[in-house]
Amino acid sequence: MPDFIYNGKIYYNPVQLVMEQIGGTWKAPILWRLKDQTMRYGELRKDIPHISDKMLTTQLRELEDDGYISRKVYAVVPPKTEYSLTTQGKEIIELITTIRNYGLKMIEKQESSKK
Amino acid sequence: MPDFIYNGKIYYNPVQLVMEQIGGTWKAPILWRLKDQTMRYGELRKDIPHISDKMLTTQLRELEDDGYISRKVYAVVPPKTEYSLTTQGKEIIELITTIRNYGLKMIEKQESSKK
DNA sequence: AAGGTTACTTACTAAAAAGTATGTATCGCA
DNA sequence: TGCGATACATACTTTTTAGTAAGTAACCTT
């Protein structure tokens, strides 16, 4: 598989592309929470341990730009914004689920091997 | 899912754990090439575009430490070292295959959408 | 004695990702 | 008039990851 370009960026292989879409510390946790519900910014913020405003905002923006989530802003005060998965987001959730299950199995094995 | 510890390191969720095992620019390409063959250092080096000695060596070491590949050193001059997948490595190759296929689909869609 | 082959190692630099802290806008309400 | 609520934005620092360049060890062959 030769190098290729996606959205103007060079990638060396398909795995690298996927990793850039859902990799990093925060994207999977965000998508996971939107799996079957719409959530407000503040709800995500409270529900994802350790995340900061900066990280939550930037990752939400990237996920939106990449087409995985949609953002609905209500013109009210104080502000209200709702995030939810797009069709594309629902598709990639399946992959995340697979990866997640693999991770869970790893943890299990580790648990069982330390008596 | 609360934080947990794996090999002495804290993780926030199972996906993050998997990402650390096979993420980064080079681990998937290396594992992929060992999918169904043993390869020498120099063969990997030539077969993986853009990779440097430093990156190849460090990633091979980490994959070995994490139990995905085994390293067989022959006591000859010039040196000869062979790398191959362990059982654990063969397991995670399946996951990598799934991720890779997802990436290939993404590329296809992009291809077809630009006339 | 010098050169070739192979699998590394080491030092240094650059770029990317993440973390910390603080600030801002808006409007209703006390 | 100042405070609270919410969803951000911005500046700066730290950490992590990757890239570049050069060097080393060992033995065989010429």
Tab-separated table of C-alpha atoms (C1' of nucleotides) in Angstrom:
chain	number	residue	atom	x	y	z
A	1	MET	CA	0.000	0.000	0.000
A	2	PRO	CA	1.560	3.249	-1.117
A	3	ASP	CA	1.186	6.630	0.510
A	4	PHE	CA	-2.083	8.392	-0.115
A	5	ILE	CA	-3.768	11.686	0.590
A	6	TYR	CA	-6.938	12.193	2.607
A	7	ASN	CA	-8.313	15.653	3.248
A	8	GLY	CA	-5.052	17.124	2.046
A	9	LYS	CA	-2.846	15.183	4.420
A	10	ILE	CA	-0.396	12.428	3.574
A	11	TYR	CA	-0.825	9.036	5.206
A	12	TYR	CA	1.385	5.998	5.000
A	13	ASN	CA	-1.326	3.387	5.517
A	14	PRO	CA	-5.049	3.016	6.267
A	15	VAL	CA	-4.539	2.256	9.940
A	16	GLN	CA	-2.755	5.541	10.429
A	17	LEU	CA	-5.730	7.333	8.904
A	18	VAL	CA	-8.213	5.720	11.263
A	19	MET	CA	-5.954	6.355	14.225
A	20	GLU	CA	-5.849	10.015	13.435
A	21	GLN	CA	-9.630	10.170	13.255
A	22	ILE	CA	-10.418	8.471	16.545
A	23	GLY	CA	-7.046	8.288	18.260
A	24	GLY	CA	-5.705	10.580	20.908
A	25	THR	CA	-6.757	10.596	24.506
A	26	TRP	CA	-10.200	12.116	24.195
A	27	LYS	CA	-12.002	11.320	20.968
A	28	ALA	CA	-13.097	7.813	21.809
A	29	PRO	CA	-14.442	8.800	25.252
A	30	ILE	CA	-16.445	11.613	23.674
A	31	LEU	CA	-17.902	9.513	20.876
A	32	TRP	CA	-18.636	6.723	23.297
A	33	ARG	CA	-20.824	8.945	25.432
A	34	LEU	CA	-22.799	10.099	22.435
A	35	LYS	CA	-23.361	6.491	21.426
A	36	ASP	CA	-27.050	6.548	22.119
A	37	GLN	CA	-27.862	9.979	23.391
A	38	THR	CA	-27.537	13.650	22.703
A	39	MET	CA	-25.536	15.507	25.288
A	40	ARG	CA	-24.858	19.081	26.213
A	41	TYR	CA	-21.381	20.471	26.508
A	42	GLY	CA	-21.575	20.671	30.271
A	43	GLU	CA	-22.840	17.120	30.533
A	44	LEU	CA	-19.913	15.775	28.558
A	45	ARG	CA	-17.607	17.909	30.621
A	46	LYS	CA	-18.888	16.450	33.865
A	47	ASP	CA	-19.168	12.917	32.589
A	48	ILE	CA	-15.659	12.530	31.173
A	49	PRO	CA	-13.147	12.361	34.004
A	50	HIS	CA	-9.990	14.479	33.758
A	51	ILE	CA	-10.964	16.335	30.602
A	52	SER	CA	-10.422	20.092	30.448
A	53	ASP	CA	-12.465	22.704	28.632
A	54	LYS	CA	-9.715	23.188	26.126
A	55	MET	CA	-9.467	19.529	25.241
A	56	LEU	CA	-13.198	19.005	25.158
A	57	THR	CA	-13.736	21.976	22.878
A	58	THR	CA	-10.930	21.218	20.446
A	59	GLN	CA	-11.811	17.563	20.157
A	60	LEU	CA	-15.488	18.336	19.659
A	61	ARG	CA	-14.558	20.730	16.881
A	62	GLU	CA	-12.355	18.200	15.154
A	63	LEU	CA	-14.988	15.495	15.416
A	64	GLU	CA	-17.506	17.907	13.952
A	65	ASP	CA	-15.175	18.933	11.130
A	66	ASP	CA	-14.484	15.290	10.360
A	67	GLY	CA	-18.203	14.592	10.199
A	68	TYR	CA	-18.680	12.331	13.210
A	69	ILE	CA	-20.819	14.595	15.357
A	70	SER	CA	-23.241	17.439	14.855
A	71	ARG	CA	-23.540	20.520	16.985
A	72	LYS	CA	-26.784	22.258	17.700
A	73	VAL	CA	-26.592	25.665	19.307
A	74	TYR	CA	-29.637	27.150	20.969
A	75	ALA	CA	-29.879	30.920	21.008
A	76	VAL	CA	-30.479	31.223	24.725
A	77	VAL	CA	-28.759	32.646	27.731
A	78	PRO	CA	-26.949	31.045	29.377
A	79	PRO	CA	-25.786	29.177	26.254
A	80	LYS	CA	-26.957	25.720	25.401
A	81	THR	CA	-25.287	23.424	22.900
A	82	GLU	CA	-26.163	19.855	22.115
A	83	TYR	CA	-23.912	17.277	20.528
A	84	SER	CA	-24.946	14.068	18.850
A	85	LEU	CA	-23.570	11.463	16.470
A	86	THR	CA	-24.037	11.773	12.732
A	87	THR	CA	-24.600	8.722	10.553
A	88	GLN	CA	-20.864	8.581	10.006
A	89	GLY	CA	-20.392	8.804	13.745
A	90	LYS	CA	-22.708	5.877	14.324
A	91	GLU	CA	-20.689	3.880	11.848
A	92	ILE	CA	-17.379	4.477	13.502
A	93	ILE	CA	-18.862	3.731	16.911
A	94	GLU	CA	-18.997	0.129	15.832
A	95	LEU	CA	-15.282	0.112	15.245
A	96	ILE	CA	-14.687	1.792	18.555
A	97	THR	CA	-16.814	-0.853	20.193
A	98	THR	CA	-14.631	-3.553	18.691
A	99	ILE	CA	-11.476	-1.853	19.883
A	100	ARG	CA	-12.978	-1.283	23.280
A	101	ASN	CA	-13.940	-4.919	23.638
A	102	TYR	CA	-10.422	-5.921	22.767
A	103	GLY	CA	-9.157	-3.639	25.504
A	104	LEU	CA	-11.589	-5.099	27.982
A	105	LYS	CA	-10.327	-8.575	27.197
A	106	MET	CA	-6.767	-7.450	27.769
A	107	ILE	CA	-7.691	-6.075	31.152
A	108	GLU	CA	-9.490	-9.267	32.078
A	109	LYS	CA	-6.499	-11.387	31.212
A	110	GLN	CA	-4.271	-9.188	33.282
A	111	GLU	CA	-6.683	-9.386	36.199
A	112	SER	CA	-6.834	-13.151	36.099
A	113	SER	CA	-3.077	-13.592	35.803
A	114	LYS	CA	-2.270	-11.704	38.979
A	115	LYS	CA	-3.563	-13.797	41.866
B	1	MET	CA	-15.614	2.759	33.408
B	2	PRO	CA	-13.206	4.075	35.999
B	3	ASP	CA	-9.468	4.554	35.608
B	4	PHE	CA	-7.385	1.415	35.782
B	5	ILE	CA	-3.782	0.345	35.793
B	6	TYR	CA	-2.119	-1.871	33.214
B	7	ASN	CA	1.562	-2.656	33.432
B	8	GLY	CA	1.998	0.083	35.977
B	9	LYS	CA	0.455	2.798	33.878
B	10	ILE	CA	-2.831	4.586	34.406
B	11	TYR	CA	-5.440	4.507	31.650
B	12	TYR	CA	-8.760	6.274	31.456
B	13	ASN	CA	-10.520	3.695	29.284
B	14	PRO	CA	-9.968	0.456	27.362
B	15	VAL	CA	-9.657	2.149	23.989
B	16	GLN	CA	-6.780	4.239	25.230
B	17	LEU	CA	-5.004	1.075	26.309
B	18	VAL	CA	-5.327	-0.541	22.906
B	19	MET	CA	-4.273	2.651	21.172
B	20	GLU	CA	-1.108	2.770	23.184
B	21	GLN	CA	-0.311	-0.818	22.272
B	22	ILE	CA	-0.747	-0.542	18.521
B	23	GLY	CA	-1.026	3.193	17.931
B	24	GLY	CA	1.660	5.554	16.789
B	25	THR	CA	2.972	5.808	13.272
B	26	TRP	CA	4.936	2.593	13.039
B	27	LYS	CA	3.564	-0.268	15.113
B	28	ALA	CA	0.751	-1.274	12.802
B	29	PRO	CA	2.977	-1.294	9.677
B	30	ILE	CA	5.505	-3.477	11.463
B	31	LEU	CA	2.975	-5.967	12.786
B	32	TRP	CA	1.233	-6.036	9.454
B	33	ARG	CA	4.374	-7.166	7.675
B	34	LEU	CA	4.917	-9.960	10.150
B	35	LYS	CA	1.348	-11.121	9.617
B	36	ASP	CA	2.304	-14.332	7.925
B	37	GLN	CA	6.055	-14.385	7.766
B	38	THR	CA	9.217	-14.036	9.755
B	39	MET	CA	11.354	-11.126	8.695
B	40	ARG	CA	14.838	-9.875	9.308
B	41	TYR	CA	15.565	-6.410	10.578
B	42	GLY	CA	16.925	-5.297	7.249
B	43	GLU	CA	13.947	-6.666	5.387
B	44	LEU	CA	11.534	-4.716	7.544
B	45	ARG	CA	13.703	-1.683	7.124
B	46	LYS	CA	13.568	-1.875	3.358
B	47	ASP	CA	9.927	-2.842	3.189
B	48	ILE	CA	8.482	-0.082	5.354
B	49	PRO	CA	8.703	3.227	3.529
B	50	HIS	CA	9.998	6.268	5.416
B	51	ILE	CA	10.955	4.423	8.583
B	52	SER	CA	14.322	5.167	10.192
B	53	ASP	CA	16.616	2.824	12.091
B	54	LYS	CA	15.800	4.564	15.308
B	55	MET	CA	12.066	4.227	14.903
B	56	LEU	CA	12.249	0.665	13.698
B	57	THR	CA	14.422	-0.387	16.612
B	58	THR	CA	12.453	1.346	19.335
B	59	GLN	CA	9.115	0.137	18.043
B	60	LEU	CA	10.383	-3.430	17.674
B	61	ARG	CA	11.587	-3.308	21.268
B	62	GLU	CA	8.286	-2.053	22.563
B	63	LEU	CA	6.348	-4.643	20.603
B	64	GLU	CA	8.625	-7.292	21.993
B	65	ASP	CA	8.285	-6.020	25.561
B	66	ASP	CA	4.518	-5.933	25.168
B	67	GLY	CA	4.529	-9.525	23.973
B	68	TYR	CA	3.430	-9.112	20.371
B	69	ILE	CA	6.594	-10.191	18.606
B	70	SER	CA	9.556	-12.404	19.334
B	71	ARG	CA	13.140	-11.691	18.438
B	72	LYS	CA	15.599	-14.352	17.439
B	73	VAL	CA	19.224	-13.343	17.267
B	74	TYR	CA	21.701	-15.510	15.398
B	75	ALA	CA	25.277	-15.415	16.634
B	76	VAL	CA	26.798	-14.679	13.263
B	77	VAL	CA	28.723	-11.904	11.593
B	78	PRO	CA	27.385	-9.785	10.097
B	79	PRO	CA	24.471	-9.916	12.552
B	80	LYS	CA	21.198	-11.604	11.758
B	81	THR	CA	17.975	-11.080	13.679
B	82	GLU	CA	14.582	-12.448	12.856
B	83	TYR	CA	11.259	-11.102	14.015
B	84	SER	CA	7.949	-12.909	14.101
B	85	LEU	CA	4.533	-12.628	15.702
B	86	THR	CA	3.783	-14.321	19.001
B	87	THR	CA	0.374	-15.841	19.687
B	88	GLN	CA	-0.630	-12.560	21.237
B	89	GLY	CA	0.626	-10.814	18.133
B	90	LYS	CA	-1.490	-12.996	15.904
B	91	GLU	CA	-4.503	-12.130	18.014
B	92	ILE	CA	-4.074	-8.413	17.744
B	93	ILE	CA	-3.451	-8.671	14.021
B	94	GLU	CA	-7.129	-9.468	13.675
B	95	LEU	CA	-8.027	-6.207	15.308
B	96	ILE	CA	-5.570	-4.371	13.125
B	97	THR	CA	-7.141	-5.991	10.110
B	98	THR	CA	-10.542	-4.682	11.161
B	99	ILE	CA	-9.185	-1.184	11.648
B	100	ARG	CA	-7.351	-1.360	8.365
B	101	ASN	CA	-10.448	-2.423	6.495
B	102	TYR	CA	-12.311	0.480	7.984
B	103	GLY	CA	-9.599	2.797	6.743
B	104	LEU	CA	-9.744	1.274	3.287
B	105	LYS	CA	-13.473	1.903	3.161
B	106	MET	CA	-12.928	5.524	4.120
B	107	ILE	CA	-10.459	5.934	1.318
B	108	GLU	CA	-12.815	4.326	-1.166
B	109	LYS	CA	-15.626	6.664	-0.226
B	110	GLN	CA	-13.351	9.622	-0.642
B	111	GLU	CA	-12.192	8.348	-4.023
B	112	SER	CA	-15.717	7.889	-5.278
B	113	SER	CA	-16.917	11.262	-4.046
B	114	LYS	CA	-14.357	13.266	-5.982
B	115	LYS	CA	-15.189	12.872	-9.649
C	1	DA	C1'	45.374	-3.232	7.310
C	2	DA	C1'	41.265	-1.599	5.268
C	3	DG	C1'	36.575	-2.195	3.676
C	4	DG	C1'	32.055	-4.437	3.676
C	5	DT	C1'	27.899	-6.170	5.912
C	6	DT	C1'	24.170	-5.914	9.336
C	7	DA	C1'	21.796	-4.538	13.385
C	8	DC	C1'	21.736	-1.706	16.041
C	9	DT	C1'	22.828	2.910	19.622
C	10	DT	C1'	23.245	7.694	20.873
C	11	DA	C1'	22.746	12.618	20.847
C	12	DC	C1'	20.263	16.206	19.348
C	13	DT	C1'	16.331	18.701	17.183
C	14	DA	C1'	11.633	19.465	15.754
C	15	DA	C1'	6.882	18.854	15.776
C	16	DA	C1'	2.624	17.365	17.768
C	17	DA	C1'	-0.370	16.515	21.588
C	18	DA	C1'	-1.828	17.561	25.984
C	19	DG	C1'	-2.128	20.242	30.352
C	20	DT	C1'	-2.814	24.618	33.172
C	21	DA	C1'	-4.639	28.860	34.028
C	22	DT	C1'	-7.220	32.637	33.050
C	23	DG	C1'	-10.461	35.375	30.368
C	24	DT	C1'	-14.900	36.467	27.719
C	25	DA	C1'	-19.875	37.034	26.120
C	26	DT	C1'	-24.710	37.199	27.099
C	27	DC	C1'	-28.855	38.033	29.657
C	28	DG	C1'	-31.904	37.329	33.514
C	29	DC	C1'	-32.321	38.062	38.278
C	30	DA	C1'	-31.601	39.781	43.040
D	1	DT	C1'	-25.209	47.211	39.427
D	2	DG	C1'	-23.163	43.207	40.254
D	3	DC	C1'	-23.597	37.963	40.196
D	4	DG	C1'	-24.547	33.526	38.332
D	5	DA	C1'	-24.874	30.199	34.591
D	6	DT	C1'	-22.938	28.103	30.386
D	7	DA	C1'	-19.975	27.382	26.528
D	8	DC	C1'	-16.552	28.480	25.029
D	9	DA	C1'	-11.425	31.033	23.649
D	10	DT	C1'	-6.558	32.230	24.349
D	11	DA	C1'	-1.870	32.174	25.955
D	12	DC	C1'	1.629	29.648	27.669
D	13	DT	C1'	4.125	25.506	29.390
D	14	DT	C1'	5.108	20.664	29.562
D	15	DT	C1'	5.259	16.127	27.773
D	16	DT	C1'	5.340	12.895	24.214
D	17	DT	C1'	6.424	11.377	19.754
D	18	DA	C1'	9.005	11.469	15.719
D	19	DG	C1'	12.871	12.791	12.687
D	20	DT	C1'	18.028	13.513	11.502
D	21	DA	C1'	22.559	12.426	11.576
D	22	DA	C1'	26.311	10.066	12.936
D	23	DG	C1'	28.665	6.334	15.266
D	24	DT	C1'	29.715	1.363	16.913
D	25	DA	C1'	30.660	-3.774	17.099
D	26	DA	C1'	32.114	-7.958	15.127
D	27	DC	C1'	34.202	-10.887	11.870
D	28	DC	C1'	35.192	-12.085	7.114
D	29	DT	C1'	37.301	-11.124	2.791
D	30	DT	C1'	40.507	-8.808	-0.166
